[in-house]
Amino acid sequence: VQLQASGGGLVQAGGSLRLSCGVSGRTFSGYGWFRQAPGKEREFVARISIGWTGGSTYYADSVKGRFTVPRDNATNTVYLQMNSLKPEDTAVYYCAVGTSTDLIGGVADYWGKGTLVTVSS
């Protein structure tokens, strides 16, 4: 299994950015995003759960209403659409896959390499 994340960069506060993470090898019940800001611990950002009822999403309070986590079934790619970005969103963002419930607790089967997002004020 390999996770290939991309899309990070520099953006002004209030702007938008979309991260993508291609997953090869198999599908999982949960696809998530985490981030780690300088000097801070890694934290959960968002997760989409894949099930027979369709995808359900869960977000950290800090990003709720600003970020979404769509997934493309055909390409097994998960995205993190980030809108209304704030300087406090600056961090290295990581995608991860595993069981949908474990991801919220920070436990993943596989992790992608991080991609840096910098939001300037």
mmCIF file of C-alpha atoms in Angstrom:
data_model
loop_
_atom_site.group_PDB
_atom_site.id
_atom_site.type_symbol
_atom_site.label_atom_id
_atom_site.label_comp_id
_atom_site.label_asym_id
_atom_site.label_seq_id
_atom_site.Cartn_x
_atom_site.Cartn_y
_atom_site.Cartn_z
ATOM 1 C CA VAL A 1 0.000 0.000 0.000
ATOM 2 C CA GLN A 2 1.286 3.438 -0.911
ATOM 3 C CA LEU A 3 -0.107 6.879 -0.189
ATOM 4 C CA GLN A 4 0.998 9.782 -2.353
ATOM 5 C CA ALA A 5 0.052 13.178 -1.012
ATOM 6 C CA SER A 6 0.421 16.463 -2.849
ATOM 7 C CA GLY A 7 -0.985 19.959 -3.086
ATOM 8 C CA GLY A 8 0.666 21.842 -0.268
ATOM 9 C CA GLY A 9 1.996 25.341 -0.665
ATOM 10 C CA LEU A 10 1.816 28.943 0.413
ATOM 11 C CA VAL A 11 -1.528 30.734 0.515
ATOM 12 C CA GLN A 12 -2.805 33.962 2.006
ATOM 13 C CA ALA A 13 -5.251 33.977 4.873
ATOM 14 C CA GLY A 14 -8.784 33.613 3.586
ATOM 15 C CA GLY A 15 -7.642 31.643 0.586
ATOM 16 C CA SER A 16 -8.222 28.044 -0.442
ATOM 17 C CA LEU A 17 -6.055 25.041 -1.126
ATOM 18 C CA ARG A 18 -6.782 21.449 -2.048
ATOM 19 C CA LEU A 19 -4.637 18.538 -0.980
ATOM 20 C CA SER A 20 -4.858 15.166 -2.654
ATOM 21 C CA CYS A 21 -3.771 11.714 -1.572
ATOM 22 C CA GLY A 22 -3.731 8.819 -3.991
ATOM 23 C CA VAL A 23 -3.965 5.409 -2.365
ATOM 24 C CA SER A 24 -2.696 2.377 -4.226
ATOM 25 C CA GLY A 25 -2.954 -1.259 -3.291
ATOM 26 C CA ARG A 26 -6.408 -1.608 -1.776
ATOM 27 C CA THR A 27 -9.375 0.253 -0.384
ATOM 28 C CA PHE A 28 -10.012 1.007 3.265
ATOM 29 C CA SER A 29 -13.020 1.805 5.375
ATOM 30 C CA GLY A 30 -11.544 5.112 6.488
ATOM 31 C CA TYR A 31 -9.480 7.850 4.800
ATOM 32 C CA GLY A 32 -8.237 10.691 6.916
ATOM 33 C CA TRP A 33 -6.108 13.775 7.204
ATOM 34 C CA PHE A 34 -3.961 14.883 10.098
ATOM 35 C CA ARG A 35 -1.658 17.836 10.634
ATOM 36 C CA GLN A 36 1.288 18.794 12.761
ATOM 37 C CA ALA A 37 2.116 22.418 13.380
ATOM 38 C CA PRO A 38 5.607 23.497 14.454
ATOM 39 C CA GLY A 39 6.172 22.632 18.096
ATOM 40 C CA LYS A 40 2.849 20.853 18.430
ATOM 41 C CA GLU A 41 1.668 17.286 18.397
ATOM 42 C CA ARG A 42 -0.008 15.779 15.394
ATOM 43 C CA GLU A 43 -3.769 16.263 15.438
ATOM 44 C CA PHE A 44 -6.746 14.803 13.653
ATOM 45 C CA VAL A 45 -8.288 17.021 10.967
ATOM 46 C CA ALA A 46 -10.894 15.109 8.992
ATOM 47 C CA ARG A 47 -12.021 11.659 8.009
ATOM 48 C CA ILE A 48 -14.329 10.085 5.472
ATOM 49 C CA SER A 49 -15.779 6.686 6.183
ATOM 50 C CA ILE A 50 -16.612 4.389 3.279
ATOM 51 C CA GLY A 51 -19.504 2.054 3.827
ATOM 52 C CA TRP A 52 -22.584 0.607 2.213
ATOM 53 C CA THR A 53 -24.513 3.753 3.067
ATOM 54 C CA GLY A 54 -21.993 5.949 1.326
ATOM 55 C CA GLY A 55 -19.317 8.204 2.710
ATOM 56 C CA SER A 56 -19.807 9.821 6.080
ATOM 57 C CA THR A 57 -17.483 12.554 7.250
ATOM 58 C CA TYR A 58 -16.155 13.742 10.574
ATOM 59 C CA TYR A 59 -14.187 16.911 11.262
ATOM 60 C CA ALA A 60 -12.209 18.460 14.024
ATOM 61 C CA ASP A 61 -14.017 21.424 15.530
ATOM 62 C CA SER A 62 -11.225 23.741 14.421
ATOM 63 C CA VAL A 63 -11.902 23.074 10.732
ATOM 64 C CA LYS A 64 -15.630 22.326 10.730
ATOM 65 C CA GLY A 65 -17.422 24.437 8.153
ATOM 66 C CA ARG A 66 -14.183 25.335 6.359
ATOM 67 C CA PHE A 67 -12.690 21.994 5.270
ATOM 68 C CA THR A 68 -14.249 19.098 3.405
ATOM 69 C CA VAL A 69 -12.877 15.638 2.675
ATOM 70 C CA PRO A 70 -14.243 14.238 -0.589
ATOM 71 C CA ARG A 71 -13.059 10.994 -2.086
ATOM 72 C CA ASP A 72 -12.971 9.738 -5.666
ATOM 73 C CA ASN A 73 -13.971 6.065 -5.685
ATOM 74 C CA ALA A 74 -12.706 5.491 -9.212
ATOM 75 C CA THR A 75 -9.151 6.546 -8.450
ATOM 76 C CA ASN A 76 -9.110 5.759 -4.718
ATOM 77 C CA THR A 77 -8.008 9.300 -4.047
ATOM 78 C CA VAL A 78 -8.987 11.347 -1.025
ATOM 79 C CA TYR A 79 -8.872 15.128 -1.009
ATOM 80 C CA LEU A 80 -8.801 17.799 1.627
ATOM 81 C CA GLN A 81 -10.487 20.955 0.390
ATOM 82 C CA MET A 82 -9.462 23.795 2.651
ATOM 83 C CA ASN A 83 -11.329 27.092 2.468
ATOM 84 C CA SER A 84 -11.144 30.272 4.525
ATOM 85 C CA LEU A 85 -7.655 29.341 5.599
ATOM 86 C CA LYS A 86 -6.186 30.903 8.716
ATOM 87 C CA PRO A 87 -2.553 31.321 9.783
ATOM 88 C CA GLU A 88 -3.194 28.748 12.523
ATOM 89 C CA ASP A 89 -3.856 26.182 9.805
ATOM 90 C CA THR A 90 -0.153 26.275 8.950
ATOM 91 C CA ALA A 91 1.188 22.756 9.398
ATOM 92 C CA VAL A 92 2.483 19.668 7.686
ATOM 93 C CA TYR A 93 -0.543 17.716 6.555
ATOM 94 C CA TYR A 94 -0.581 13.921 6.404
ATOM 95 C CA CYS A 95 -3.060 11.573 4.825
ATOM 96 C CA ALA A 96 -3.743 8.203 6.400
ATOM 97 C CA VAL A 97 -5.917 5.161 5.884
ATOM 98 C CA GLY A 98 -7.311 2.521 8.198
ATOM 99 C CA THR A 99 -10.523 1.743 10.007
ATOM 100 C CA SER A 100 -12.837 4.721 10.189
ATOM 101 C CA THR A 101 -13.161 4.709 13.974
ATOM 102 C CA ASP A 102 -9.440 4.271 14.632
ATOM 103 C CA LEU A 103 -8.534 7.242 12.468
ATOM 104 C CA ILE A 104 -10.355 9.672 14.731
ATOM 105 C CA GLY A 105 -8.166 8.425 17.548
ATOM 106 C CA GLY A 106 -5.028 8.922 15.525
ATOM 107 C CA VAL A 107 -4.451 5.280 14.706
ATOM 108 C CA ALA A 108 -3.873 4.411 11.067
ATOM 109 C CA ASP A 109 -2.740 1.407 9.095
ATOM 110 C CA TYR A 110 -0.718 3.484 6.655
ATOM 111 C CA TRP A 111 0.522 7.053 6.507
ATOM 112 C CA GLY A 112 1.518 9.211 3.603
ATOM 113 C CA LYS A 113 4.440 11.604 3.581
ATOM 114 C CA GLY A 114 3.518 15.035 4.751
ATOM 115 C CA THR A 115 2.890 18.060 2.616
ATOM 116 C CA LEU A 116 3.494 21.542 4.000
ATOM 117 C CA VAL A 117 0.746 24.144 4.048
ATOM 118 C CA THR A 118 1.732 27.668 4.989
ATOM 119 C CA VAL A 119 -0.929 30.330 5.486
ATOM 120 C CA SER A 120 0.350 33.883 5.588
ATOM 121 C CA SER A 121 -1.468 36.652 7.416
#
